[in-house]
C-alpha positions as a Markdown table, in Angstrom:
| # | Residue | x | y | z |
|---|---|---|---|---|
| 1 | Unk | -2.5 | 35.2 | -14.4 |
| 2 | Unk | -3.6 | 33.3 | -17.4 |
| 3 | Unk | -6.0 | 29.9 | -16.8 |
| 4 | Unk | -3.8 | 27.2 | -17.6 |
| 5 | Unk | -1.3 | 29.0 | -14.5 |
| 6 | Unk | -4.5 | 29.1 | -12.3 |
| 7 | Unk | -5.3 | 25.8 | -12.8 |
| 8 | Unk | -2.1 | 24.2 | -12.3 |
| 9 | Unk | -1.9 | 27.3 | -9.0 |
| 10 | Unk | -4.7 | 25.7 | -8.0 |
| 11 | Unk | -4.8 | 21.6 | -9.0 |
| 12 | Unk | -8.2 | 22.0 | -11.1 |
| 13 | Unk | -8.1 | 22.4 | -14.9 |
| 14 | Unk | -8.6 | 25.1 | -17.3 |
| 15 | Unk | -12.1 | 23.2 | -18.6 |
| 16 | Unk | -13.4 | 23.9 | -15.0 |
| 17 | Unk | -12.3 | 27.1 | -15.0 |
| 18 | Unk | -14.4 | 28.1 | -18.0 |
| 19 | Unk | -17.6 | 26.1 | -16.7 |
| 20 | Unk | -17.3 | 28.3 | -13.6 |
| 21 | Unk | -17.4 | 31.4 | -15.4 |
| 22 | Unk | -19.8 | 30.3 | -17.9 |
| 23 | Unk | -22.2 | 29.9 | -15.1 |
| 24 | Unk | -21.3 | 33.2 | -13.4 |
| 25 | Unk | -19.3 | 31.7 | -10.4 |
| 26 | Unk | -16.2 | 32.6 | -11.5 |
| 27 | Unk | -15.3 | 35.4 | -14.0 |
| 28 | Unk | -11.8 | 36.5 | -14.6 |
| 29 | Unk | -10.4 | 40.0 | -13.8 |
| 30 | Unk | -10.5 | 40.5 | -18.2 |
| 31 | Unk | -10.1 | 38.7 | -20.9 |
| 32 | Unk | -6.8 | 39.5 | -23.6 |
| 33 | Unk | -7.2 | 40.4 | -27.0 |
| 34 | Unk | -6.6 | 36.7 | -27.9 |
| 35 | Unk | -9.1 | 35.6 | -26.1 |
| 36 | Unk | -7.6 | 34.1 | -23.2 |
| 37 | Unk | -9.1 | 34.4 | -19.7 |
| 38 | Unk | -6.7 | 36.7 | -17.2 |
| 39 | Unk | -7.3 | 36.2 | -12.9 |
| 40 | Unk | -6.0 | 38.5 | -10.4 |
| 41 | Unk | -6.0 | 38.7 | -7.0 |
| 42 | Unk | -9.7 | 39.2 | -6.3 |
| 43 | Unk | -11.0 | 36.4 | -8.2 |
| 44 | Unk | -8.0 | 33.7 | -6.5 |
| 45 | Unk | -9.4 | 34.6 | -3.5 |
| 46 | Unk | -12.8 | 33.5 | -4.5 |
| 47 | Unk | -11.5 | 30.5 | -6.2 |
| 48 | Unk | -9.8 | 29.5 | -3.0 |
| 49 | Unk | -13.7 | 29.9 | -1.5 |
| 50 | Unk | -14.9 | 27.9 | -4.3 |
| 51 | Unk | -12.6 | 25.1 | -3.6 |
| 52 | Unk | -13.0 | 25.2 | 0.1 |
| 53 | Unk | -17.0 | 24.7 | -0.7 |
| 54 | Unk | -16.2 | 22.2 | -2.6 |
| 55 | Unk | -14.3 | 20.3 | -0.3 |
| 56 | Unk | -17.5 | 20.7 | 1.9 |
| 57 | Unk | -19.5 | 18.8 | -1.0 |
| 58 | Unk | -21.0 | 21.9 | -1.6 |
| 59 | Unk | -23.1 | 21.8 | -4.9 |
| 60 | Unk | -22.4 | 25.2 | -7.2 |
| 61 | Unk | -25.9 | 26.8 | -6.8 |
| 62 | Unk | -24.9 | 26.9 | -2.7 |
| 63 | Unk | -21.5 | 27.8 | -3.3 |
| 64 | Unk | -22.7 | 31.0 | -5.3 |
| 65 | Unk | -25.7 | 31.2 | -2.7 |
| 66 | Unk | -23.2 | 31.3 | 0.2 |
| 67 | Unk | -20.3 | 33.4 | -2.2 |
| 68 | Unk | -23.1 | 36.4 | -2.5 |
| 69 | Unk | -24.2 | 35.7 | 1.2 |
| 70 | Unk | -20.8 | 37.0 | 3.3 |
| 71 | Unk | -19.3 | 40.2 | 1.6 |
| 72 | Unk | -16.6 | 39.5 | 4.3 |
| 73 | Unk | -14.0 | 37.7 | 2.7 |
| 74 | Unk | -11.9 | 37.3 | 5.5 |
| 75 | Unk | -14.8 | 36.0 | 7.7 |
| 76 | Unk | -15.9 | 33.7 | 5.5 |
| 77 | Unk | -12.7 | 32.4 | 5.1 |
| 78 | Unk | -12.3 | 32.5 | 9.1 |
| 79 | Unk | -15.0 | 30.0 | 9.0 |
| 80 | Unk | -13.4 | 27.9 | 6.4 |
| 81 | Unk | -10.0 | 27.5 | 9.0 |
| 82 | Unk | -12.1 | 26.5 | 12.0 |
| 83 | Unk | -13.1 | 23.8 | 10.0 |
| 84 | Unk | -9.8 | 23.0 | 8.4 |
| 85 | Unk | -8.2 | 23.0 | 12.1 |
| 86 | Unk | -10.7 | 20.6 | 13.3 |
| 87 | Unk | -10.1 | 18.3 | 10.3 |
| 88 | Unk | -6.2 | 18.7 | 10.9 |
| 89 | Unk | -6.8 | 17.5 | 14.8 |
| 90 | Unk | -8.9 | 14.6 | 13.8 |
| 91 | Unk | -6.0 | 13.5 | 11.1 |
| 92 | Unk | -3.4 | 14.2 | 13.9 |
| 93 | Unk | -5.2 | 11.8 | 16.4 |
| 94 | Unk | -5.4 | 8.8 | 13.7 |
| 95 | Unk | -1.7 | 9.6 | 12.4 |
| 96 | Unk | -0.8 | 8.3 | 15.8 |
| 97 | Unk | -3.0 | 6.4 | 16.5 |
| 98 | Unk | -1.1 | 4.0 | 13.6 |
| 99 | Unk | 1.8 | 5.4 | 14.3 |
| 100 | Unk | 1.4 | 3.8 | 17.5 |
| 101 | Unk | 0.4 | 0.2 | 16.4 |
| 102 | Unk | 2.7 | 0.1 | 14.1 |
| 103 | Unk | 5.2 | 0.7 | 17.0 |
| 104 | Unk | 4.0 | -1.8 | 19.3 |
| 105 | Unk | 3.7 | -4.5 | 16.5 |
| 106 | Unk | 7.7 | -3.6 | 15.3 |
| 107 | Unk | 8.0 | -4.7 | 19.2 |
| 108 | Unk | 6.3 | -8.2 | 18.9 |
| 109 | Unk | 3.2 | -6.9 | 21.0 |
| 110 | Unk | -0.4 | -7.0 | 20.5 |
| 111 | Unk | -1.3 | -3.3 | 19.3 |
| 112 | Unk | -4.8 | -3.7 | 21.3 |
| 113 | Unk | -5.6 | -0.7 | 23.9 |
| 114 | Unk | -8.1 | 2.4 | 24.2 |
| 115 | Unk | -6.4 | 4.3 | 21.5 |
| 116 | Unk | -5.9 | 2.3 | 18.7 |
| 117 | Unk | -9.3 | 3.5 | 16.8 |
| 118 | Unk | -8.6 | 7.4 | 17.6 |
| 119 | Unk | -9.9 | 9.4 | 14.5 |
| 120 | Unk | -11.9 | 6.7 | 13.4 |
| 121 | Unk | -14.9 | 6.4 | 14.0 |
| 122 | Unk | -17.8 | 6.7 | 11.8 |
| 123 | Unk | -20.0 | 8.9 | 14.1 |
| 124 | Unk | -16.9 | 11.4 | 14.1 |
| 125 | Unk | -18.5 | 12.6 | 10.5 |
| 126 | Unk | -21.8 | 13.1 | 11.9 |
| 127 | Unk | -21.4 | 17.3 | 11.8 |
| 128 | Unk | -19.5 | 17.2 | 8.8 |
| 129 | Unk | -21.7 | 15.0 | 6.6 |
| 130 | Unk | -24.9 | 16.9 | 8.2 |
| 131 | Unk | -23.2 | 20.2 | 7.2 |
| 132 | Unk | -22.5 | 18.7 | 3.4 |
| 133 | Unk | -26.0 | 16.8 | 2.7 |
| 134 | Unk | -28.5 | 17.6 | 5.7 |
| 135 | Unk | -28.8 | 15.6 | 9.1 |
| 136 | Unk | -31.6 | 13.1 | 7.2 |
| 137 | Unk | -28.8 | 12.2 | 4.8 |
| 138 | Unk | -27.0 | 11.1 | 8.0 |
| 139 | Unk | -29.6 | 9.9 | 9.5 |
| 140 | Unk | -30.4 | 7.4 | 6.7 |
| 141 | Unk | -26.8 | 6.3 | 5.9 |
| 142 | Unk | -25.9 | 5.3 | 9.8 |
| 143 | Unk | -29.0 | 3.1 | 9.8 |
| 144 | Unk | -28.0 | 1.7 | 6.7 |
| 145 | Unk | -24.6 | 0.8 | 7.9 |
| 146 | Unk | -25.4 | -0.4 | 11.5 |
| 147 | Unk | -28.6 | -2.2 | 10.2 |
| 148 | Unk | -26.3 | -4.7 | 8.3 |
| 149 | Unk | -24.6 | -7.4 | 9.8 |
| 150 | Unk | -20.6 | -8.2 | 9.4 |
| 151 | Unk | -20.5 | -9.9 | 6.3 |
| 152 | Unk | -22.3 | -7.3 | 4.8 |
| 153 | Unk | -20.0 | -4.6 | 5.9 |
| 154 | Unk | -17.4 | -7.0 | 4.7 |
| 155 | Unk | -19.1 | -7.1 | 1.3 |
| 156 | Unk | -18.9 | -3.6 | 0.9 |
| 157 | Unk | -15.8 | -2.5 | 2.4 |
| 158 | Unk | -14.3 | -5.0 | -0.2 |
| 159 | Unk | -16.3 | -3.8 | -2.9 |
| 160 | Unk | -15.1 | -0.2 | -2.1 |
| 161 | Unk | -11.6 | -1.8 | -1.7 |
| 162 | Unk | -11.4 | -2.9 | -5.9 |
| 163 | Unk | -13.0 | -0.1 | -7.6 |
| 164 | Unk | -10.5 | 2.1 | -5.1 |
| 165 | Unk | -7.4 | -0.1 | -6.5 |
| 166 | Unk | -8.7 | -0.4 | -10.3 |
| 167 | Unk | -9.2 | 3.5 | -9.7 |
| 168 | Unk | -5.5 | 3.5 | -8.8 |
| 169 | Unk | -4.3 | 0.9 | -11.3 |
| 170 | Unk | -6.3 | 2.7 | -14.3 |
| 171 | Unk | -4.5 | 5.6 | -13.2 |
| 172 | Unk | -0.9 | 4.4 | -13.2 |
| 173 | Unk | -1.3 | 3.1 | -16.6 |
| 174 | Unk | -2.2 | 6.6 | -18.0 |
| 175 | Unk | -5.6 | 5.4 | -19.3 |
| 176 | Unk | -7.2 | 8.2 | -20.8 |
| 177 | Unk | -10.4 | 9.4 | -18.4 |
| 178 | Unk | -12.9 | 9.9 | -21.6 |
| 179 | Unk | -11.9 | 6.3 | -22.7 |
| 180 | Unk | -14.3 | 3.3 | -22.6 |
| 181 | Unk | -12.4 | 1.8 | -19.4 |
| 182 | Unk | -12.3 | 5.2 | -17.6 |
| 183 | Unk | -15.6 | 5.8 | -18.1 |
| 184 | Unk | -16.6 | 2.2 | -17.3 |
| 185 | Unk | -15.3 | 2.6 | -13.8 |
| 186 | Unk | -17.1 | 5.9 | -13.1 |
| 187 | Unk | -20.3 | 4.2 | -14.3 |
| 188 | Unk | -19.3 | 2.0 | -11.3 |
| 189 | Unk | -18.8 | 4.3 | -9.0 |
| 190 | Unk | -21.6 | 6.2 | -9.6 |
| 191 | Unk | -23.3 | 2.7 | -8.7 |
| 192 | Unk | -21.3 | 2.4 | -5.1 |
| 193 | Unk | -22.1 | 6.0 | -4.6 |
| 194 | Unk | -26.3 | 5.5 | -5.5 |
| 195 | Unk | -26.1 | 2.2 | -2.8 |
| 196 | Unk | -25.2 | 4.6 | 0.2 |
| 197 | Unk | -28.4 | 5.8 | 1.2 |
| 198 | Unk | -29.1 | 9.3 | 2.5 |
| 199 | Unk | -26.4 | 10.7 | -0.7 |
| 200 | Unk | -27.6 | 13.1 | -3.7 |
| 201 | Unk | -26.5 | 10.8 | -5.7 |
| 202 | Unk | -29.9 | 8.6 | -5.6 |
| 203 | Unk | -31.5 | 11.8 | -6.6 |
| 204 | Unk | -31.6 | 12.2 | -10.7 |
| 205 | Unk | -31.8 | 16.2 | -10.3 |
| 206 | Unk | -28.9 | 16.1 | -7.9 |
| 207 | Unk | -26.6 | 13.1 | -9.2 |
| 208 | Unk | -24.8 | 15.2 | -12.0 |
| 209 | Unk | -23.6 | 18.4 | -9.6 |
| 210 | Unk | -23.0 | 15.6 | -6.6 |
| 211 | Unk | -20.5 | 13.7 | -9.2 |
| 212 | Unk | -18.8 | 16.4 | -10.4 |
| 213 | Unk | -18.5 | 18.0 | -6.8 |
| 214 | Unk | -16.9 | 14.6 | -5.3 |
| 215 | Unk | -14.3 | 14.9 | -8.1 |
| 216 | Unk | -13.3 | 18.0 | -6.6 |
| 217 | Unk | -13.1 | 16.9 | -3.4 |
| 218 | Unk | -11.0 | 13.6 | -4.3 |
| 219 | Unk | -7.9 | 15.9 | -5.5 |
| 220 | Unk | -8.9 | 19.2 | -2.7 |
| 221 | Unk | -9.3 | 16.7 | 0.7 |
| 222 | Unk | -6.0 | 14.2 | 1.0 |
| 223 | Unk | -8.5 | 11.6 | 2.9 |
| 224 | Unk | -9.6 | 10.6 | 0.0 |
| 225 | Unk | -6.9 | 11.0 | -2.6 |
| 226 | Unk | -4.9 | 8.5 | -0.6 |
| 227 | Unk | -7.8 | 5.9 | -1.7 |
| 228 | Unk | -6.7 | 6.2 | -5.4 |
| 229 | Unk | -2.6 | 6.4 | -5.3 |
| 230 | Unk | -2.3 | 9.8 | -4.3 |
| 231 | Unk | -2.8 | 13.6 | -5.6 |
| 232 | Unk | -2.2 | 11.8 | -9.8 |
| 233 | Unk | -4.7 | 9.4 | -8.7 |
| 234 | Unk | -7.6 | 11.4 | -7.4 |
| 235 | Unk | -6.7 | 13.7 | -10.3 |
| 236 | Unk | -7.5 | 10.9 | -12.7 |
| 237 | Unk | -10.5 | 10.0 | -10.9 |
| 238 | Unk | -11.4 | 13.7 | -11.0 |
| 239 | Unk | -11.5 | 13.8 | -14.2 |
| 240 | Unk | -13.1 | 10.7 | -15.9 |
| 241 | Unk | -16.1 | 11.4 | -12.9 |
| 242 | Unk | -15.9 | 14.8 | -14.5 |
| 243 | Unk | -16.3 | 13.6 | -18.0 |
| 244 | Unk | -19.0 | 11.5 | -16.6 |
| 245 | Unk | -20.8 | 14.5 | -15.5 |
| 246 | Unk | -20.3 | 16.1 | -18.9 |
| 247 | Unk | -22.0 | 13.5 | -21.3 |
| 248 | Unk | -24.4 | 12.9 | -18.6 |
């Protein structure tokens, strides 16, 4: 299968493709006489890895740490469906959850009982941020966001709120990501990303892979591609944070 097929397989692109064999994470099954990278079975397997990984916020040294650590492909990938199952429950409980105030306001009643927050609360990431970053990165972001009061957290949810929707509205314009605007806004949110404390994005040695890998995980994880209009979106975002990562 030639890149450009893999990439759209596989909703990446061909340039990431070539950085992951350029590093040795990803080489193709050969390469044609004009010069054009060929994948087979074998290596879609291991990009599905790669992607999973990266979903996890998984930087690329890990992902080819953990890649050469289990020989097992289908127990590594085992692992990779607990997770995915548990992620699935989690979205189930909050799809109803809205679902179900939605329903009760349609009725004319107040949507306030027991469930209404089901799937959403913050501490509900605990194991899967301390599996991406470490449990000090946890650590140091939940004292962050409990130590500030409400109109702090309003500050910030809001703040998140505009760069998600001038994301979306860049986006739906079909601004280029390597132009001046595109780039503008992932200067930006490199800036949210460096005020969350306990994230690699505060470290300088860190900050470049982190980026990139967040792009990744904007298009790969639906949570988050909702934030920025859907799948185009978070492919936008994807790849001006990508460009980003490329002149930085």
């Amino acid at each position: 299968m030639p890149i450009q097929q893999v990439a759209r397989l596989a909703g990446t692109t061909s340039r990431t493709l070539r950085h992951y064999d350029s590093i040795g994470l990803l080489r193709p099954a050969r390469t044609g006489a004009n010069g054009y990278r060929l994948y087979g079975s074998a290596e879609l397997i291991r990009l599905q890895r790669i992607l999973l990984l990266r979903q996890l916020g998984l930087g690329l040294a890990q992902i080819a740490d953990a890649l050469n650590a289990h020989g097992d492909e289908a127990t590594a990938l085992r692992t990779h469906l607990e997770w995915l199952h548990t992620e699935q429950d989690r979205l189930a409980r909050q799809i109803a959850a809205v679902a179900q105030t939605v329903n009760a306001l349609e009725r004319g009643e107040q949507p306030m009982n027991e469930n209404m927050f089901d799937g959403f609360d913050h501490t509900q990431y605990k194991d899967e941020v301390t599996q991406r970053w470490g449990a000090d990165a946890y650590a140091r972001s939940d004292r962050w966001w409990r130590s500030m009061g409400d109109d702090q957290r309003a500050a910030f949810q809001r703040e998140t709120a505009q760069l998600s929707a001038d994301w979306a509205d860049a986006a739906e314009r079909g601004t280029d990501p390597a132009s001046d605007e595109a780039q503008a806004l992932a200067e930006r949110h490199v800036a949210w990303l460096r005020g969350v404390p306990g994230t690699p994005a505060a470290d300088p040695a860190q900050v470049v892979a982190y980026v990139r890998g967040l792009g990744d995980m904007y298009v790969a994880d639906p949570r988050f591609g909702a934030n920025y209009g859907g799948s185009d979106g978070a492919g936008f975002v994807r790849d001006a944070l990508h460009e980003w990562a490329d002149r930085a």
